[in-house]
mmCIF file of C-alpha atoms in Angstrom:
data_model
loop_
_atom_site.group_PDB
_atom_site.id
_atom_site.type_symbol
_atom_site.label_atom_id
_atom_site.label_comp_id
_atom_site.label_asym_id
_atom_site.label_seq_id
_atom_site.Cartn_x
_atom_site.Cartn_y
_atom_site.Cartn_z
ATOM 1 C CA UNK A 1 -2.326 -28.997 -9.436
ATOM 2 C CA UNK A 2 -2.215 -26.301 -6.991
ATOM 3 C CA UNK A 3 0.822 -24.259 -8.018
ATOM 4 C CA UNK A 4 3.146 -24.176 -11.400
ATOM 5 C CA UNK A 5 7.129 -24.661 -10.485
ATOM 6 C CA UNK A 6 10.158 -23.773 -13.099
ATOM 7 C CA UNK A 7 8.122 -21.047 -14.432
ATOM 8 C CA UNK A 8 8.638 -17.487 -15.184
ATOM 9 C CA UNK A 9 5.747 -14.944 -14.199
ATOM 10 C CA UNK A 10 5.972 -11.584 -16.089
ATOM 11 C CA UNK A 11 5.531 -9.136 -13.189
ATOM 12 C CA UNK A 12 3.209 -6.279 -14.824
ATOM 13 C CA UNK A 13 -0.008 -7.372 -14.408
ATOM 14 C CA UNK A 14 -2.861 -7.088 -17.676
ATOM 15 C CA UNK A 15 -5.659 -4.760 -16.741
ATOM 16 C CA UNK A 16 -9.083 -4.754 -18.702
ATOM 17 C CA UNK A 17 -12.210 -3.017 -18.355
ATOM 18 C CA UNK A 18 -10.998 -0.274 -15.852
ATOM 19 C CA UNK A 19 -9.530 -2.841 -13.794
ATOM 20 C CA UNK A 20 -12.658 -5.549 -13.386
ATOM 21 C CA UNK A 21 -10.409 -7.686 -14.749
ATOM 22 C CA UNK A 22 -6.522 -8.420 -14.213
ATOM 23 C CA UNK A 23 -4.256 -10.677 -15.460
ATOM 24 C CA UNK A 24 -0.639 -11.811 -15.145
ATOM 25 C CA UNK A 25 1.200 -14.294 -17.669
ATOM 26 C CA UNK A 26 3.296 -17.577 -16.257
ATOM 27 C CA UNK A 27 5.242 -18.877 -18.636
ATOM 28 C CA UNK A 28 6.853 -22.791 -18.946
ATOM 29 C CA UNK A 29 9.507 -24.403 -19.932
ATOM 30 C CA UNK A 30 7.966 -26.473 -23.279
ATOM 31 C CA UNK A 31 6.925 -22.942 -24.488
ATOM 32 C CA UNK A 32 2.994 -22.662 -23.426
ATOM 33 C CA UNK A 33 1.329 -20.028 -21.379
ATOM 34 C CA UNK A 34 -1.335 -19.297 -18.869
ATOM 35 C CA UNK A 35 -2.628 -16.465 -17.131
ATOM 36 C CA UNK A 36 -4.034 -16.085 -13.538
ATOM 37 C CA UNK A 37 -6.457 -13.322 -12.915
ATOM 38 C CA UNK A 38 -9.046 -12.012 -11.565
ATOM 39 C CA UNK A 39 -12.752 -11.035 -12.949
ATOM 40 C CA UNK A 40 -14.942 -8.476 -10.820
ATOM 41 C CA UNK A 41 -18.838 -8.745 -10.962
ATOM 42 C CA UNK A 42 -19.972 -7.950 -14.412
ATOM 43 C CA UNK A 43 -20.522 -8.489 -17.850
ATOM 44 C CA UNK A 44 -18.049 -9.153 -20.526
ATOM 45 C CA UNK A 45 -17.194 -9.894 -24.086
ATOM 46 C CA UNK A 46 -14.128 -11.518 -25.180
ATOM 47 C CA UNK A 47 -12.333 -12.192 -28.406
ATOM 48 C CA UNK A 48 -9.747 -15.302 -28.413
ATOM 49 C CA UNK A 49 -6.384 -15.619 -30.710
ATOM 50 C CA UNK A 50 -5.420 -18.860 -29.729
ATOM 51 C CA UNK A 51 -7.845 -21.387 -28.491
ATOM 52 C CA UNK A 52 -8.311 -21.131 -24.863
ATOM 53 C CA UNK A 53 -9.063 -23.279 -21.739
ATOM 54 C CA UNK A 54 -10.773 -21.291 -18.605
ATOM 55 C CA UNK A 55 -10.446 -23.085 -15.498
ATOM 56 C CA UNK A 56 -12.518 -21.445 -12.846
ATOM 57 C CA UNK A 57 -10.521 -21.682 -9.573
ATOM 58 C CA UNK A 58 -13.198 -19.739 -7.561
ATOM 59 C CA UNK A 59 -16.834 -17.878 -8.032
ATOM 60 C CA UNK A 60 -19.558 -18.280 -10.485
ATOM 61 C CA UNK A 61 -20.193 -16.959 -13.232
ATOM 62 C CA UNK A 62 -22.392 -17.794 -17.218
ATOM 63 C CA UNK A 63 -20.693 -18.291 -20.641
ATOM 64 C CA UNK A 64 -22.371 -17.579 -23.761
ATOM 65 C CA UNK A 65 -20.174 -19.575 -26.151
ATOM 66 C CA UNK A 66 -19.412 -18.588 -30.078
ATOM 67 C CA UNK A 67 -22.421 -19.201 -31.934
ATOM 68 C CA UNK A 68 -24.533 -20.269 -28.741
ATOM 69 C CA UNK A 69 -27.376 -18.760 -27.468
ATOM 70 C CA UNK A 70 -27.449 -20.615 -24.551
ATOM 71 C CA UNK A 71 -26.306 -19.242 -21.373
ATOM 72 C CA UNK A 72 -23.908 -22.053 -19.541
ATOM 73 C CA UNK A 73 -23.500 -21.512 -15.379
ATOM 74 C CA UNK A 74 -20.092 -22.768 -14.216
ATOM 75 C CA UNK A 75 -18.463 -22.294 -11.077
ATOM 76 C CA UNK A 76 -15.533 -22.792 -8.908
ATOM 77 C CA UNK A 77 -14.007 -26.344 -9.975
ATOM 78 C CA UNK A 78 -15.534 -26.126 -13.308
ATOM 79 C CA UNK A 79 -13.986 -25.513 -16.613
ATOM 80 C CA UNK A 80 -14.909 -24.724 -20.660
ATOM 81 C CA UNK A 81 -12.915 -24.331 -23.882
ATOM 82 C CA UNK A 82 -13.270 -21.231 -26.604
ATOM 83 C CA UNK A 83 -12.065 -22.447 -30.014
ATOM 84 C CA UNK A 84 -9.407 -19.584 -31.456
ATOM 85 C CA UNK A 85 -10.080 -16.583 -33.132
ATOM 86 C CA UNK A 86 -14.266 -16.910 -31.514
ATOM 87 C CA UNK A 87 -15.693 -14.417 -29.102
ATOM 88 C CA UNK A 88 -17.524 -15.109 -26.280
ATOM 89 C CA UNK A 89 -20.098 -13.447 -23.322
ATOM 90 C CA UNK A 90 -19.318 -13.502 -19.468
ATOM 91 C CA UNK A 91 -21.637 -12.748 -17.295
ATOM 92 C CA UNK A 92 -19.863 -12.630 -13.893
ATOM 93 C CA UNK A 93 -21.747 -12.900 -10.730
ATOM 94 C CA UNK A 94 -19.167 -12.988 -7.773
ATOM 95 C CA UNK A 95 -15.449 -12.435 -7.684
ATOM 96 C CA UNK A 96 -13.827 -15.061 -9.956
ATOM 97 C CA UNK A 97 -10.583 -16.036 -10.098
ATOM 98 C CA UNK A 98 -9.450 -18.030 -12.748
ATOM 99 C CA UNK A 99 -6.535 -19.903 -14.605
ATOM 100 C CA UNK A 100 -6.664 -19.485 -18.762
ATOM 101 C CA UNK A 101 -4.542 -22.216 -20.425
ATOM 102 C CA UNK A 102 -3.867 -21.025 -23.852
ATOM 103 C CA UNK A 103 -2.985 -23.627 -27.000
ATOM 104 C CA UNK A 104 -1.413 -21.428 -29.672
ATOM 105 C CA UNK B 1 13.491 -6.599 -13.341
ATOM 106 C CA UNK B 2 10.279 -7.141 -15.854
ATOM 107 C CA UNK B 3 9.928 -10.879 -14.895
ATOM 108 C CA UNK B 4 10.819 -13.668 -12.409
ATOM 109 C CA UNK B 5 12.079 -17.081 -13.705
ATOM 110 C CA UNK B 6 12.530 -20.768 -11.983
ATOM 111 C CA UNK B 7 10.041 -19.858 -9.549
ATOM 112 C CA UNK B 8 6.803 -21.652 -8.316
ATOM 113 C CA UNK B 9 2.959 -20.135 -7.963
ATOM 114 C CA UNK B 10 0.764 -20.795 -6.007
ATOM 115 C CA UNK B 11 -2.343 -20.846 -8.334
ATOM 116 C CA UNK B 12 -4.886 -19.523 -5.978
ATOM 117 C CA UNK B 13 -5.429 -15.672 -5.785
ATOM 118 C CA UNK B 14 -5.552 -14.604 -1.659
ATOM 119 C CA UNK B 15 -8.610 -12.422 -1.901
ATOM 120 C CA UNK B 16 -9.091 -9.158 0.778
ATOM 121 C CA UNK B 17 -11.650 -6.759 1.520
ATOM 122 C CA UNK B 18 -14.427 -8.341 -0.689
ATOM 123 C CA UNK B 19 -11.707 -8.414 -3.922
ATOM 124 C CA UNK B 20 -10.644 -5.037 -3.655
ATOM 125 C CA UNK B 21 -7.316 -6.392 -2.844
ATOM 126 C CA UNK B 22 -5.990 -9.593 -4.825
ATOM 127 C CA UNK B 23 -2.827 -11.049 -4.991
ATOM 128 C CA UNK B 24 -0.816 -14.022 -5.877
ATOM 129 C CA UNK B 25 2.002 -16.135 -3.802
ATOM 130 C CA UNK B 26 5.233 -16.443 -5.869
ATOM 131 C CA UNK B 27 8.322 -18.738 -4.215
ATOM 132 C CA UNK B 28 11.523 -18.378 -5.423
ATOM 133 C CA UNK B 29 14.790 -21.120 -5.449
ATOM 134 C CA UNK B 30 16.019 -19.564 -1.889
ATOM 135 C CA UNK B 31 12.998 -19.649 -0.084
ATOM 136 C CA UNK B 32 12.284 -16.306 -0.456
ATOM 137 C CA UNK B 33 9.123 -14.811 -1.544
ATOM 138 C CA UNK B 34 6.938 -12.231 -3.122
ATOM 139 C CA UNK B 35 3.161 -11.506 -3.539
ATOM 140 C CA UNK B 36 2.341 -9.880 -7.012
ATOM 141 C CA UNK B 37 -1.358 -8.017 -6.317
ATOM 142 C CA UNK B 38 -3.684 -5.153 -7.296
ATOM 143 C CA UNK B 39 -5.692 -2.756 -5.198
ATOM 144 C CA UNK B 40 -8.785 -0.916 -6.346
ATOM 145 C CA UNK B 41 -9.025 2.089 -5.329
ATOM 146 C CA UNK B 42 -10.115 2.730 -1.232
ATOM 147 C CA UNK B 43 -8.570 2.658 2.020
ATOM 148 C CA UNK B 44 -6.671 -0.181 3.822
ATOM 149 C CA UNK B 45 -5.085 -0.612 6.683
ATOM 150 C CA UNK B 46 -2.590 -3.662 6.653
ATOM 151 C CA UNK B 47 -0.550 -5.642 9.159
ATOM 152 C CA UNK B 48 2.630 -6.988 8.776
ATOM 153 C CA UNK B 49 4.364 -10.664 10.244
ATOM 154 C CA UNK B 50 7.511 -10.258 8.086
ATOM 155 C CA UNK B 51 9.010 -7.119 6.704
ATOM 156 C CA UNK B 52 8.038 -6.122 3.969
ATOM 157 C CA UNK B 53 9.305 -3.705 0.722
ATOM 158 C CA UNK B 54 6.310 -2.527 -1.707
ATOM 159 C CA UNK B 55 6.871 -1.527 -4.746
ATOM 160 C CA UNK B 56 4.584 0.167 -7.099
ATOM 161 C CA UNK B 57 4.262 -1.134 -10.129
ATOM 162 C CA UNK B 58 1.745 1.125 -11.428
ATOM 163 C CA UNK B 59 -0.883 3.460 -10.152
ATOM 164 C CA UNK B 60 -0.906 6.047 -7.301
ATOM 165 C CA UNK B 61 -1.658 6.113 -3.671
ATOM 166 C CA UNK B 62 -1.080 7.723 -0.118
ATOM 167 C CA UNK B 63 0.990 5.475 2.460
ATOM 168 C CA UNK B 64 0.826 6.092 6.625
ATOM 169 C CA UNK B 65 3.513 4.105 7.878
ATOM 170 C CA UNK B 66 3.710 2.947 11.578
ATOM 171 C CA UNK B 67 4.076 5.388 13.975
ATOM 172 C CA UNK B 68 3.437 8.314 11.781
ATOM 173 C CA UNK B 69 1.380 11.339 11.241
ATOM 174 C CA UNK B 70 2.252 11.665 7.735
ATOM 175 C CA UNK B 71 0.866 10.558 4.666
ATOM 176 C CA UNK B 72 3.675 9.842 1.802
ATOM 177 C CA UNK B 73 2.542 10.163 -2.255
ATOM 178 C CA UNK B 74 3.881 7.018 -3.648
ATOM 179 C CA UNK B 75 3.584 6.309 -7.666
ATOM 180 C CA UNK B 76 4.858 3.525 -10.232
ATOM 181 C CA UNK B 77 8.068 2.871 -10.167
ATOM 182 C CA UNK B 78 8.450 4.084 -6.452
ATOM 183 C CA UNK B 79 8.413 1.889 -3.417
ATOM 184 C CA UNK B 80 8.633 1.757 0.376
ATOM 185 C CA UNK B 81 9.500 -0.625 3.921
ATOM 186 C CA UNK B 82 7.418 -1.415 6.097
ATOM 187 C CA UNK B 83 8.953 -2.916 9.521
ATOM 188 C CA UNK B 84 7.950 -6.330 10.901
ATOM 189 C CA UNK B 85 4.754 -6.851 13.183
ATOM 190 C CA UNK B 86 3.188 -3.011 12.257
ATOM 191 C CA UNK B 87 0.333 -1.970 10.885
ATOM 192 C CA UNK B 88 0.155 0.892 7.802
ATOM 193 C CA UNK B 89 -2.476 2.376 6.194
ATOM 194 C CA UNK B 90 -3.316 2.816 2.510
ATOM 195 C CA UNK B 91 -5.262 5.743 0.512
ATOM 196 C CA UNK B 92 -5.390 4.522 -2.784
ATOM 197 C CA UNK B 93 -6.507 6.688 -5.628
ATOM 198 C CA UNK B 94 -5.673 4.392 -8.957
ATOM 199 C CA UNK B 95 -5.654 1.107 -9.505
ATOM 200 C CA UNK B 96 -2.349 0.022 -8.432
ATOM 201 C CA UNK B 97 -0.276 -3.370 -9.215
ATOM 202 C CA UNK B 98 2.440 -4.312 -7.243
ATOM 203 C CA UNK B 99 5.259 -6.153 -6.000
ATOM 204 C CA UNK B 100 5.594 -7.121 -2.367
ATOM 205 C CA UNK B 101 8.509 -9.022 -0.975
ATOM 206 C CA UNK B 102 8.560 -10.364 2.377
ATOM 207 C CA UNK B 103 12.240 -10.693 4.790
ATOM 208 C CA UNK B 104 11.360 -13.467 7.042
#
């Protein structure tokens, strides 16, 4: 899927660490969310509310998922799930853009 | 206007000058459309195909439009036109989101 039709976009975009990260919210018509954004080089630490898909459209970056240790390297085409209420580590190596599918 | 309904986007981010300049394709019912974007904080110097009107969500810069000496302050909630087929050029001192929309 390469764009989302019948949605609504809210037009403010999120901003988050100074700007190394933006977001803006699409919204559909069964009640879900996503956001598209962006993630400058860097490293990161997330918490989650509701569980969360993050689809990488494009870049690389590592996860360090709750309770892991390991570091996981995913990249453009490449996907991973956070359970709600977890944190979780980025470490991002090139500009990433990304699609989060939320499942509140 | 806080948000944009029934209208399709395009899920990939259209990345400029190494990420300091993001943005995202929205298409609305009549055709029309509208990039939603950020710019970090440098100088640009864009071109245009269409017209364009940008408005300034939030954050600060300096705009040259074409054929002029001076430099215009432009903050959120402000906006200006740019003619079709002309080049402008950006200081930008904040982060700044914004709204673009395009008269083709």
């Amino acid at each position: 899927m390469t764009q989302f039709s019948n949605v609504t976009v809210i037009k403010q975009a999120n901003v988050y660490d100074g700007g190394k990260v933006t977001s803006r919210v699409i919204q559909f018509a069964d009640g879900s969310r996503k956001t598209l954004g962006i993630m400058l080089p860097g490293e990161y630490s997330f918490s989650t509310a509701a569980a969360e898909l993050m689809e990488i459209l494009a870049g690389e970056l590592e996860v360090q998922l709750p309770g892991s240790e390991l570091w996981l390297a995913i990249k453009g085409g490449e996907s991973f799930e956070v359970p709600a209420n977890a944190s979780f580590n980025l470490k991002v190596t090139t500009l990433v853009d990304y699609c989060c599918s939320y499942y509140d």
